[in-house]
PDB file of N, CA and C in Angstrom:
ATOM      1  N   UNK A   1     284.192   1.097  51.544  1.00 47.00           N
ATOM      2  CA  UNK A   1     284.695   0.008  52.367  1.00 47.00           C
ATOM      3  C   UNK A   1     284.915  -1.250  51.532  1.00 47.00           C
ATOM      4  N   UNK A   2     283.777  -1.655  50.737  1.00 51.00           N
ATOM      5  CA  UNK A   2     283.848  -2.888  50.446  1.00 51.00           C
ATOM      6  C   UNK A   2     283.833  -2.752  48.620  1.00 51.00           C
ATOM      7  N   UNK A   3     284.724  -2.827  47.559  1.00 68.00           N
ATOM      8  CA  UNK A   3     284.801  -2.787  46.435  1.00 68.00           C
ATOM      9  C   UNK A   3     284.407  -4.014  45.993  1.00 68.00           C
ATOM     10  N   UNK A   4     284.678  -4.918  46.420  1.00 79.00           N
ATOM     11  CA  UNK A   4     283.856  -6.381  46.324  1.00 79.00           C
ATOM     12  C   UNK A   4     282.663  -7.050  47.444  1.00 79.00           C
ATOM     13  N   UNK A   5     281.839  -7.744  46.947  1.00 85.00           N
ATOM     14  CA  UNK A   5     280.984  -8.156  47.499  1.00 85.00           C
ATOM     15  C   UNK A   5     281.011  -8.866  48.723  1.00 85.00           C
ATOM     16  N   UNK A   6     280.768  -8.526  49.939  1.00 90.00           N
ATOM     17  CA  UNK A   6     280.667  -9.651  50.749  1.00 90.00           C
ATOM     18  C   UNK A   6     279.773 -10.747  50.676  1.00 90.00           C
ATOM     19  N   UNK A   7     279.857 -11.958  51.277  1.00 94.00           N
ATOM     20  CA  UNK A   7     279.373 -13.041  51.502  1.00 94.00           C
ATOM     21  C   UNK A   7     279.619 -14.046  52.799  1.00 94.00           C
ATOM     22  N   UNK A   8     278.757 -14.263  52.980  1.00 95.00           N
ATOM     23  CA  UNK A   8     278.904 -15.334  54.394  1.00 95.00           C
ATOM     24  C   UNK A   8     277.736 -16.709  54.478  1.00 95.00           C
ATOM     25  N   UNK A   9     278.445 -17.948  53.993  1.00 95.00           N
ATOM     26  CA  UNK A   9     277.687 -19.060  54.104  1.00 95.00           C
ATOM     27  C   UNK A   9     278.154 -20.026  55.239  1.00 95.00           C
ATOM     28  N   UNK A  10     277.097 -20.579  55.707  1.00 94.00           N
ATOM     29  CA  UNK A  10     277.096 -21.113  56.839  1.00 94.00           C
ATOM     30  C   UNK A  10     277.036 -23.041  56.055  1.00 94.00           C
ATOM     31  N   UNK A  11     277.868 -23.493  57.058  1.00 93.00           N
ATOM     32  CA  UNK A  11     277.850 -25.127  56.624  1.00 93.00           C
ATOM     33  C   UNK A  11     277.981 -26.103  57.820  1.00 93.00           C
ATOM     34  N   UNK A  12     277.470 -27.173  57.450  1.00 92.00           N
ATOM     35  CA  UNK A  12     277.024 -27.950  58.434  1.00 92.00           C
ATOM     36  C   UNK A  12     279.048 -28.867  58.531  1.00 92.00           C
ATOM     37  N   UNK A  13     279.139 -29.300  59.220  1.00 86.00           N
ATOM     38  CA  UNK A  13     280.364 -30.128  59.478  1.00 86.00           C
ATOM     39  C   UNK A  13     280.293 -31.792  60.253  1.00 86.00           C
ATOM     40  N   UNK A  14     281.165 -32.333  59.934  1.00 66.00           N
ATOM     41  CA  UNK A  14     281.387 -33.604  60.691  1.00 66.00           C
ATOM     42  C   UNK A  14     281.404 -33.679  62.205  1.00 66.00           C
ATOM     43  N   UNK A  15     280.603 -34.148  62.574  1.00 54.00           N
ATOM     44  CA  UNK A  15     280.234 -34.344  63.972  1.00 54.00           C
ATOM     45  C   UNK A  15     281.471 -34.442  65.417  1.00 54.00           C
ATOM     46  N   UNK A  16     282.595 -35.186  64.570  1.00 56.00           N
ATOM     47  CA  UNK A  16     283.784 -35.717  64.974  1.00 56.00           C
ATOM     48  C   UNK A  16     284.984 -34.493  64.375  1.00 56.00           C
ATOM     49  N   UNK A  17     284.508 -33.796  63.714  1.00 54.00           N
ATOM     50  CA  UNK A  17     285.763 -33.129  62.427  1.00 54.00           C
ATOM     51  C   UNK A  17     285.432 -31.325  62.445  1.00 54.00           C
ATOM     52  N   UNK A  18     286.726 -30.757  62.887  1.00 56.00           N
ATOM     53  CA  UNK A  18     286.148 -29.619  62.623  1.00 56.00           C
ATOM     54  C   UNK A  18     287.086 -29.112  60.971  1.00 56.00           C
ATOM     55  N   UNK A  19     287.227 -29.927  59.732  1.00 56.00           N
ATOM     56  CA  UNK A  19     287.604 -29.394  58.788  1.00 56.00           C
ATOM     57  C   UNK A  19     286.506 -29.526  58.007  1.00 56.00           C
ATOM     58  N   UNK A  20     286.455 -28.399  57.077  1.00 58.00           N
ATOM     59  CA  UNK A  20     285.198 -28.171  55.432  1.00 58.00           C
ATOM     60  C   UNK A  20     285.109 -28.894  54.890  1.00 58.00           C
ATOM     61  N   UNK A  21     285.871 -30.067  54.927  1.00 60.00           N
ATOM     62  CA  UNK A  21     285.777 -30.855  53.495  1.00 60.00           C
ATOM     63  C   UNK A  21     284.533 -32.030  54.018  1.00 60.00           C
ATOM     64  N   UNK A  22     283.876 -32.138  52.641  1.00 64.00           N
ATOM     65  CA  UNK A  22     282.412 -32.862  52.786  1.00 64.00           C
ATOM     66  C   UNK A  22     280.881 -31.896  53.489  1.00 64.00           C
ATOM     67  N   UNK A  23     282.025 -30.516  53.488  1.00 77.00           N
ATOM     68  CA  UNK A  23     280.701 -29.192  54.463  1.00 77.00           C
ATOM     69  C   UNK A  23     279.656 -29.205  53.332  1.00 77.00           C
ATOM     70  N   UNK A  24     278.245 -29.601  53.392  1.00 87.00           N
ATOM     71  CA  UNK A  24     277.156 -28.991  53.217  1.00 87.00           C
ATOM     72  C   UNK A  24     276.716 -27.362  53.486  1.00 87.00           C
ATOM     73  N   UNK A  25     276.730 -26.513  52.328  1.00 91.00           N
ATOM     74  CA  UNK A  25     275.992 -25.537  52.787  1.00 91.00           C
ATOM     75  C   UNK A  25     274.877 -25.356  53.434  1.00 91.00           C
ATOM     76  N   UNK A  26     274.341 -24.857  54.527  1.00 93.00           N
ATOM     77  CA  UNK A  26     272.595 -24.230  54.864  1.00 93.00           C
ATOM     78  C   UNK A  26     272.159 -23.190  54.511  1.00 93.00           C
ATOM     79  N   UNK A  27     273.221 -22.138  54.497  1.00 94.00           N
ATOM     80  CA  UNK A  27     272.459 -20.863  54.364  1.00 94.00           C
ATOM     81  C   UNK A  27     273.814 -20.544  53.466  1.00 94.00           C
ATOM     82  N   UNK A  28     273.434 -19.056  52.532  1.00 94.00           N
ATOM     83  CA  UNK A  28     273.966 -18.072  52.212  1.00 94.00           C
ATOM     84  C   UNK A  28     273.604 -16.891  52.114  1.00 94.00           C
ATOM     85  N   UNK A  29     274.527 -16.020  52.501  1.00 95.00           N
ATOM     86  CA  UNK A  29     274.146 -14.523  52.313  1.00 95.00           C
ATOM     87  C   UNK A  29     274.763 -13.495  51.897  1.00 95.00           C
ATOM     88  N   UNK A  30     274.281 -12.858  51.062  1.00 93.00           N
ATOM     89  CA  UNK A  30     274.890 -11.363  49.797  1.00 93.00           C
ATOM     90  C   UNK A  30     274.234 -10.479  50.210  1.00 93.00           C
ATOM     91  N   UNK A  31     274.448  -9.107  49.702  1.00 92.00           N
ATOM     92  CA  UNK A  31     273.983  -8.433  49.699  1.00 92.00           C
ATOM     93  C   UNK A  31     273.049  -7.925  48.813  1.00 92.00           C
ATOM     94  N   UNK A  32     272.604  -8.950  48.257  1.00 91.00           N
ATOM     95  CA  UNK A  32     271.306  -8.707  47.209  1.00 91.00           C
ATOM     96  C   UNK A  32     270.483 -10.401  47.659  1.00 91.00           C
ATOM     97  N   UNK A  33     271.116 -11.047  47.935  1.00 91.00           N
ATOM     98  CA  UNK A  33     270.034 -12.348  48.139  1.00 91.00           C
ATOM     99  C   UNK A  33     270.691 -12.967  49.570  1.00 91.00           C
ATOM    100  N   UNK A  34     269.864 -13.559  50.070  1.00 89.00           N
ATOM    101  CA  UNK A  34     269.945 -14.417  51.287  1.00 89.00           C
ATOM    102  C   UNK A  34     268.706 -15.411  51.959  1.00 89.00           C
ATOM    103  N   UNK A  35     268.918 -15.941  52.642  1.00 89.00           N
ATOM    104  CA  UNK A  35     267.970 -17.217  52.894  1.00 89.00           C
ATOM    105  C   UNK A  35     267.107 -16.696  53.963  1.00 89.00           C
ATOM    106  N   UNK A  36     266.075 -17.038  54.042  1.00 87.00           N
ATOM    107  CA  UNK A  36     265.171 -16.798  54.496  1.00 87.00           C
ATOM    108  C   UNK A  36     264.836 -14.860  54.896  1.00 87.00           C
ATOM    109  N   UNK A  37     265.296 -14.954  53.448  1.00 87.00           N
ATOM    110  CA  UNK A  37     264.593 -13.046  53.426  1.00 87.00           C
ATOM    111  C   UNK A  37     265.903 -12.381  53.679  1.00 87.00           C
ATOM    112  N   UNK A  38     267.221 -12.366  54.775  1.00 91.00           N
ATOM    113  CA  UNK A  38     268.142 -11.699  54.916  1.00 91.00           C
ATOM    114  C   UNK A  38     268.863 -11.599  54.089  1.00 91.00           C
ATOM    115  N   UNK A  39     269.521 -10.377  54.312  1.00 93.00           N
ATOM    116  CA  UNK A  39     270.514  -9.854  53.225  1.00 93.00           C
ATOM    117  C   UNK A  39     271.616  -9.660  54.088  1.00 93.00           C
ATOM    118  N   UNK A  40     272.792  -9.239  53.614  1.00 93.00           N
ATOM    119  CA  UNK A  40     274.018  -8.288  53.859  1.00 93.00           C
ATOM    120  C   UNK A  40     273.982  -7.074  54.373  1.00 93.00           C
ATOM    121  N   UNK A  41     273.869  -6.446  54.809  1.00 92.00           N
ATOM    122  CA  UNK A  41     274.226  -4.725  55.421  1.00 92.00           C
ATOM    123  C   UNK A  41     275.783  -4.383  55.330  1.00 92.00           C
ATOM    124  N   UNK A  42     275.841  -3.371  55.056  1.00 87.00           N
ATOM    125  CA  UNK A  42     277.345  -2.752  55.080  1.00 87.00           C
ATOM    126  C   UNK A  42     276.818  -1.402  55.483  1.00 87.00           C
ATOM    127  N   UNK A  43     277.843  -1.496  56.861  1.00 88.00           N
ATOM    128  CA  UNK A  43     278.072   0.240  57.538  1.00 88.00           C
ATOM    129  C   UNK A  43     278.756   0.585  57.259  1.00 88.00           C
ATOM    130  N   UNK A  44     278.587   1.021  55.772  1.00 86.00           N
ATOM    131  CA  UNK A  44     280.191   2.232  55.172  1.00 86.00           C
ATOM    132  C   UNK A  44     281.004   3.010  56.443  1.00 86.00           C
ATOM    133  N   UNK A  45     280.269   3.587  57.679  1.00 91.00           N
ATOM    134  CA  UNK A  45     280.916   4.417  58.211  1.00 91.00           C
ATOM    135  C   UNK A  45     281.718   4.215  59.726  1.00 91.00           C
ATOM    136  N   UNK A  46     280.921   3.081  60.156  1.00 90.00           N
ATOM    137  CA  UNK A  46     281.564   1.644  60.620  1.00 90.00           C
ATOM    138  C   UNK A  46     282.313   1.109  60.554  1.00 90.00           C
ATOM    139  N   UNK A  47     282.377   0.802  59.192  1.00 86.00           N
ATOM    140  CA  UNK A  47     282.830  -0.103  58.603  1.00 86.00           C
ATOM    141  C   UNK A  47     283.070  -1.541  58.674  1.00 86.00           C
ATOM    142  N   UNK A  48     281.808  -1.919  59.038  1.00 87.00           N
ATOM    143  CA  UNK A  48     281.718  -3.351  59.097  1.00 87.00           C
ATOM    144  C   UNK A  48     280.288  -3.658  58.666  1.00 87.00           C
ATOM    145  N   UNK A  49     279.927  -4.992  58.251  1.00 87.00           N
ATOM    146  CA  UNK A  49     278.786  -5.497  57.827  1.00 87.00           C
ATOM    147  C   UNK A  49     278.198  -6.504  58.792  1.00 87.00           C
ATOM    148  N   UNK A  50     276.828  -6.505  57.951  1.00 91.00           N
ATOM    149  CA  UNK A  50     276.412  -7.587  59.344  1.00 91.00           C
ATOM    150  C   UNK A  50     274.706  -8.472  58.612  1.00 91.00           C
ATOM    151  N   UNK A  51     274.556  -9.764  59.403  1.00 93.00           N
ATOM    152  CA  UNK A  51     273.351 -10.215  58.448  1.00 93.00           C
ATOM    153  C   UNK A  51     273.301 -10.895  59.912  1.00 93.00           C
ATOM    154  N   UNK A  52     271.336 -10.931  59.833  1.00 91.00           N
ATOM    155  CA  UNK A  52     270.825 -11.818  60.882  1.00 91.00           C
ATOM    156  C   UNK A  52     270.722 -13.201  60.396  1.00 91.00           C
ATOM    157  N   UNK A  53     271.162 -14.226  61.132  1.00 90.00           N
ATOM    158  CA  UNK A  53     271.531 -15.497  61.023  1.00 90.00           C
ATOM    159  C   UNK A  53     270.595 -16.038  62.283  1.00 90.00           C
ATOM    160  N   UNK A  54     269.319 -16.384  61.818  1.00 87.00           N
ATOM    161  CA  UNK A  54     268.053 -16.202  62.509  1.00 87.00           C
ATOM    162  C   UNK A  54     267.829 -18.165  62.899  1.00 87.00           C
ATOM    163  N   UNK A  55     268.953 -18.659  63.409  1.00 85.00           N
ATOM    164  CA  UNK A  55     268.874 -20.265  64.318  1.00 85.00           C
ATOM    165  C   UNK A  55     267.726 -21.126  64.214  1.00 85.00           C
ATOM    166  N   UNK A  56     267.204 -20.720  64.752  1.00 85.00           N
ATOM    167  CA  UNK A  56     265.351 -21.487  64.894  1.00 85.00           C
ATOM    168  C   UNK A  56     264.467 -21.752  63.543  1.00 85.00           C
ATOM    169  N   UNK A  57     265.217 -21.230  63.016  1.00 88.00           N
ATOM    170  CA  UNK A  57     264.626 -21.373  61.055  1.00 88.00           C
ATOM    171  C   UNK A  57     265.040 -22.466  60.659  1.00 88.00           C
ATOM    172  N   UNK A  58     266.574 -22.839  61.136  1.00 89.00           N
ATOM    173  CA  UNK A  58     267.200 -23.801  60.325  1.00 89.00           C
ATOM    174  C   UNK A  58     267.243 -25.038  61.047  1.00 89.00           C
ATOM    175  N   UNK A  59     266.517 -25.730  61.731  1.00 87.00           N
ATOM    176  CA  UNK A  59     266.400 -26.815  62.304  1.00 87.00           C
ATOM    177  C   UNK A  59     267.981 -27.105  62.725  1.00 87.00           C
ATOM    178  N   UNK A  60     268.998 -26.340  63.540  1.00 90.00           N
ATOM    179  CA  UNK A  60     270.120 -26.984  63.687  1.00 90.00           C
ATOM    180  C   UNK A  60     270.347 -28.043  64.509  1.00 90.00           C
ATOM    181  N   UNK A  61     271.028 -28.974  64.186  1.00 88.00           N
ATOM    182  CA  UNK A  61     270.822 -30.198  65.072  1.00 88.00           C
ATOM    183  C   UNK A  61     272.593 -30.332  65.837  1.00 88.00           C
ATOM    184  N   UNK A  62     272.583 -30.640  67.374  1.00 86.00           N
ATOM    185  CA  UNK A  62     273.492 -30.523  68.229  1.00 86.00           C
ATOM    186  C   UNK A  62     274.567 -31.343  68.207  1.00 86.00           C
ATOM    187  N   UNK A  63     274.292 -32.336  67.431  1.00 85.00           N
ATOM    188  CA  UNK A  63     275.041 -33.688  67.215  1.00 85.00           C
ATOM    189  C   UNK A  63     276.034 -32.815  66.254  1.00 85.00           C
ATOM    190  N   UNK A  64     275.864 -31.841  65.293  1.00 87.00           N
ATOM    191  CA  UNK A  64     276.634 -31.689  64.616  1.00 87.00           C
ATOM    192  C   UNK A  64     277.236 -30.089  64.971  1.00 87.00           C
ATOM    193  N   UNK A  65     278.281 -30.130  64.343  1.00 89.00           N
ATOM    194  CA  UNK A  65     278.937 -28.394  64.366  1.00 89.00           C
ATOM    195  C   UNK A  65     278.727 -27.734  63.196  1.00 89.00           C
ATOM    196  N   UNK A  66     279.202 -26.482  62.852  1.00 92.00           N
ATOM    197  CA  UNK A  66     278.128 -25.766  61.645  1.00 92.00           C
ATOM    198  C   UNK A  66     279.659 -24.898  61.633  1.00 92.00           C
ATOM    199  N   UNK A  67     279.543 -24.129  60.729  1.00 93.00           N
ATOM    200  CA  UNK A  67     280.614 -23.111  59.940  1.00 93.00           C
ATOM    201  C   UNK A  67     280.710 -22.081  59.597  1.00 93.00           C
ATOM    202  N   UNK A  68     281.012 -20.969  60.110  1.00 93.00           N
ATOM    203  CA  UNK A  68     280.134 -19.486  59.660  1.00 93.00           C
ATOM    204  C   UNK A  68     281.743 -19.144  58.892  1.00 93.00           C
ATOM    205  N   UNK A  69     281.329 -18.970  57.601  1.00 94.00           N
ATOM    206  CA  UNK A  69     282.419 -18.454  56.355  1.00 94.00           C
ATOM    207  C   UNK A  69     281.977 -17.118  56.106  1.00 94.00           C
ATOM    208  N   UNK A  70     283.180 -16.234  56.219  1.00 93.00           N
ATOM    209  CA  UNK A  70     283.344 -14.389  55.503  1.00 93.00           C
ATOM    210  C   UNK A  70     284.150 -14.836  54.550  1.00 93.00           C
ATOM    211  N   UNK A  71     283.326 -14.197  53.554  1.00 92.00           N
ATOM    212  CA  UNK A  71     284.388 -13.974  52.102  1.00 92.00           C
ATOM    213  C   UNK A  71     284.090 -12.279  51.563  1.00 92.00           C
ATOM    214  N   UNK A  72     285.260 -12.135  50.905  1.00 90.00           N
ATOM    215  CA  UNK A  72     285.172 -10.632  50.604  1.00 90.00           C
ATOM    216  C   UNK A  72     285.110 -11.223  48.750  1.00 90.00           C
ATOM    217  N   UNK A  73     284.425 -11.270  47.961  1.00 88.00           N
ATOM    218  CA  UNK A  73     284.693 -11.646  46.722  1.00 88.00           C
ATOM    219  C   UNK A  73     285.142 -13.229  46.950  1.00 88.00           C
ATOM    220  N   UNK A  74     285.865 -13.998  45.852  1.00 88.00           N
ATOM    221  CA  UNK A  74     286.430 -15.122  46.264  1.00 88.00           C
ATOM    222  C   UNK A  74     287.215 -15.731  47.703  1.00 88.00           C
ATOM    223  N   UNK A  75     288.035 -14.679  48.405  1.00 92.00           N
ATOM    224  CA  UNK A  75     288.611 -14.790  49.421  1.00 92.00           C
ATOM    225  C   UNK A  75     288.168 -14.890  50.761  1.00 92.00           C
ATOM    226  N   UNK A  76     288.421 -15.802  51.386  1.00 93.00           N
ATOM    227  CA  UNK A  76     288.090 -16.244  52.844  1.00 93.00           C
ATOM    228  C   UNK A  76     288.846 -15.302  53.649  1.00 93.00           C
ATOM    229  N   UNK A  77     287.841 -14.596  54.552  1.00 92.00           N
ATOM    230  CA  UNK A  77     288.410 -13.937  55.252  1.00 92.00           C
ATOM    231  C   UNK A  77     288.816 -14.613  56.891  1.00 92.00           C
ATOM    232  N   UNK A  78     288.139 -15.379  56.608  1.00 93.00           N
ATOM    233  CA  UNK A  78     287.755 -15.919  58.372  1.00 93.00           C
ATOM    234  C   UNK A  78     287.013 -17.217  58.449  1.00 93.00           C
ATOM    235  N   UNK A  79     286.818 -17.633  59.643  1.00 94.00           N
ATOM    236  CA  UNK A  79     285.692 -18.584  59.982  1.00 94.00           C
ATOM    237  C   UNK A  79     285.240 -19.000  61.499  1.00 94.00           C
ATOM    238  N   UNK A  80     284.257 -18.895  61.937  1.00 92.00           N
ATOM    239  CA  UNK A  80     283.812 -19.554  63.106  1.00 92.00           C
ATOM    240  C   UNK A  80     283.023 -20.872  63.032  1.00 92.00           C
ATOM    241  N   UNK A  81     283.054 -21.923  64.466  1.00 90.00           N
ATOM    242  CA  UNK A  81     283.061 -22.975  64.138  1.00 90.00           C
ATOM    243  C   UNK A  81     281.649 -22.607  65.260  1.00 90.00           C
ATOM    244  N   UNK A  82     280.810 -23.425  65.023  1.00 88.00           N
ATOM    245  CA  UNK A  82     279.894 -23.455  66.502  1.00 88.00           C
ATOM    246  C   UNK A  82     279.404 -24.383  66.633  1.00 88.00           C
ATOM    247  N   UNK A  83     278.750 -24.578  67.931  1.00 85.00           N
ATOM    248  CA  UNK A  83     278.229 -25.809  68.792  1.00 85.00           C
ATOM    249  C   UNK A  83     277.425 -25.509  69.557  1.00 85.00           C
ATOM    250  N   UNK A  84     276.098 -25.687  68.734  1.00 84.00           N
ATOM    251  CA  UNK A  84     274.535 -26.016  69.537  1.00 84.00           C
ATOM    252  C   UNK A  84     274.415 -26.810  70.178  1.00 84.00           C
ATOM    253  N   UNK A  85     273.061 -25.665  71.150  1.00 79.00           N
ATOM    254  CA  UNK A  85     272.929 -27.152  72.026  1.00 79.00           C
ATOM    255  C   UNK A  85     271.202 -27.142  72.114  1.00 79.00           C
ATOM    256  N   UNK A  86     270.772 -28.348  72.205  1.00 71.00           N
ATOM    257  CA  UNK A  86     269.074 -28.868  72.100  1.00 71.00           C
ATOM    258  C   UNK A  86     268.524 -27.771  73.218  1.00 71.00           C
ATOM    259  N   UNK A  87     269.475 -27.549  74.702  1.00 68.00           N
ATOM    260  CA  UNK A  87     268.695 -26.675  75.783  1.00 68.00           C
ATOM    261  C   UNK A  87     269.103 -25.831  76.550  1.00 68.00           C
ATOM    262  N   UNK A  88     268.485 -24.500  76.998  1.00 63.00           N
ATOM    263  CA  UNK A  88     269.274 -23.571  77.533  1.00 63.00           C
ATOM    264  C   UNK A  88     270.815 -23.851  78.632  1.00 63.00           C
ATOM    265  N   UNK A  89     269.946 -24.870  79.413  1.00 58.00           N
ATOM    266  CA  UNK A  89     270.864 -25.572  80.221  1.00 58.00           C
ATOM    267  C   UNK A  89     272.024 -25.676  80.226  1.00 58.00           C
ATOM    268  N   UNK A  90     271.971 -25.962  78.495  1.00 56.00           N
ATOM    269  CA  UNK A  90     273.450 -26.501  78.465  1.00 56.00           C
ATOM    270  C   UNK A  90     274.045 -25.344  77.493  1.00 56.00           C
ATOM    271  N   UNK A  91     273.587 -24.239  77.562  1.00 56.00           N
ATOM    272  CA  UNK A  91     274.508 -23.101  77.111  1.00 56.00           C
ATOM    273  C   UNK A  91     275.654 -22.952  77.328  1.00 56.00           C
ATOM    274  N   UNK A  92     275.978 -22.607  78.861  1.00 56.00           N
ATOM    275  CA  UNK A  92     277.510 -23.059  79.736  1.00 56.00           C
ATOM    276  C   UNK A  92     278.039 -23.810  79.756  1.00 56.00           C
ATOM    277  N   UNK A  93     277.996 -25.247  78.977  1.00 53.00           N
ATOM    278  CA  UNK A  93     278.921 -26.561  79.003  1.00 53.00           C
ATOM    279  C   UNK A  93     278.301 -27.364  77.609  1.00 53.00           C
ATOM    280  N   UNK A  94     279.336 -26.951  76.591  1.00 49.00           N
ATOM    281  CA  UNK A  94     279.032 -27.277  75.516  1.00 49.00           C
ATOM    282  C   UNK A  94     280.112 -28.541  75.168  1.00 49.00           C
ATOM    283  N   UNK A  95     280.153 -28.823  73.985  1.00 48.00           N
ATOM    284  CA  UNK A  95     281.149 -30.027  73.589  1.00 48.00           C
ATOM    285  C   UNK A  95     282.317 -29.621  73.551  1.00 48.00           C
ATOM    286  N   UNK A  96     282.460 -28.737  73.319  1.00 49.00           N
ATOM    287  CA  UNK A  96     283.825 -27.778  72.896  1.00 49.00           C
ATOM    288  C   UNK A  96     284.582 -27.912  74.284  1.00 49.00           C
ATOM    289  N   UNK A  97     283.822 -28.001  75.832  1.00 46.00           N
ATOM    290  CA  UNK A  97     284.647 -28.089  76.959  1.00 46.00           C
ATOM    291  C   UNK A  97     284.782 -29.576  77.245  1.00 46.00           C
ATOM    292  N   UNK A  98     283.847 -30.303  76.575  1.00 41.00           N
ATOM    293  CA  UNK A  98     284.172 -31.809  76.863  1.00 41.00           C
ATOM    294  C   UNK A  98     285.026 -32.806  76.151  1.00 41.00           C
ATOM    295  N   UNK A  99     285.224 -32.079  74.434  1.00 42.00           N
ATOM    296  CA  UNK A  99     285.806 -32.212  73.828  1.00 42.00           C
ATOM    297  C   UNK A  99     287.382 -32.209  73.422  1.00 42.00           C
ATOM    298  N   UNK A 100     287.784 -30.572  74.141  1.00 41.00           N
ATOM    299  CA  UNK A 100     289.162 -30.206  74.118  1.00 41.00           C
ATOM    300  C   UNK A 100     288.607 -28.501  72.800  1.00 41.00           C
ATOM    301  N   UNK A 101     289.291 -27.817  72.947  1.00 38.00           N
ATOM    302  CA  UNK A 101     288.850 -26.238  72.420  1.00 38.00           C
ATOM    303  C   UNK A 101     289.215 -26.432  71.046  1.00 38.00           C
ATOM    304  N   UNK A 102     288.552 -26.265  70.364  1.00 41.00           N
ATOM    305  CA  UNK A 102     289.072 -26.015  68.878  1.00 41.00           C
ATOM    306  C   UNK A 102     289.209 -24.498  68.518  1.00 41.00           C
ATOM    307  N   UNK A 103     290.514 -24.199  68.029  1.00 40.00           N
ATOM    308  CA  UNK A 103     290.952 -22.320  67.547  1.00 40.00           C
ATOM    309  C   UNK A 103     291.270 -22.746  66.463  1.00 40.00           C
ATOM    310  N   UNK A 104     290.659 -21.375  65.642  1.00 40.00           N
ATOM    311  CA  UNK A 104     291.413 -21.674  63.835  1.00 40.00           C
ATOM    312  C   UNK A 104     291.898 -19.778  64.018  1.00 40.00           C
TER     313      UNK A 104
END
């Protein structure tokens, strides 16, 4: 499946901004190293990979949006943008509906 390495680092973003530039990394993850103990998995037969991205570790704070990056080797495959929230409550009505929707 995968002749090059996957990778997926997560970055913090501008509160106001959903573009990378000025993104702080939090986490990264390979398939030989990752933050807080996780690694990479690859289901050759699947064919898809997968890493636990374990929230409550990383003190995420709601004020801001965060960045989940796939790279296959150098290349960006993708990205999701997300938006925590401090309480269950507000699972169903996040910024993203008060805001206007952000799609990449």
């Amino acid at each position: 499946m995968c002749a090059l390495p996957p990778g997926i680092t997560i970055n913090t973003l501008a509160s106001t901004s959903c573009t990378a530039s000025g993104a702080t990394a939090i986490a990264t993850f390979t398939r030989t190293h990752g933050d807080r103990g996780q690694t990479i998995r690859v289901d050759h037969e699947s064919e898809h990979f997968i890493v636990n991205f374990h929230t409550g570790m990383f003190h995420l704070k709601p004020e801001l949006f965060y960045r989940v990056e796939v790279h296959i080797g150098s290349t960006l495959l993708g990205f999701l943008d997300l938006d925590v929230t401090s309480k269950g409550a507000n699972r169903k009505k996040t910024k993203k509906e008060t805001q206007g929707t952000r799609s990449h």
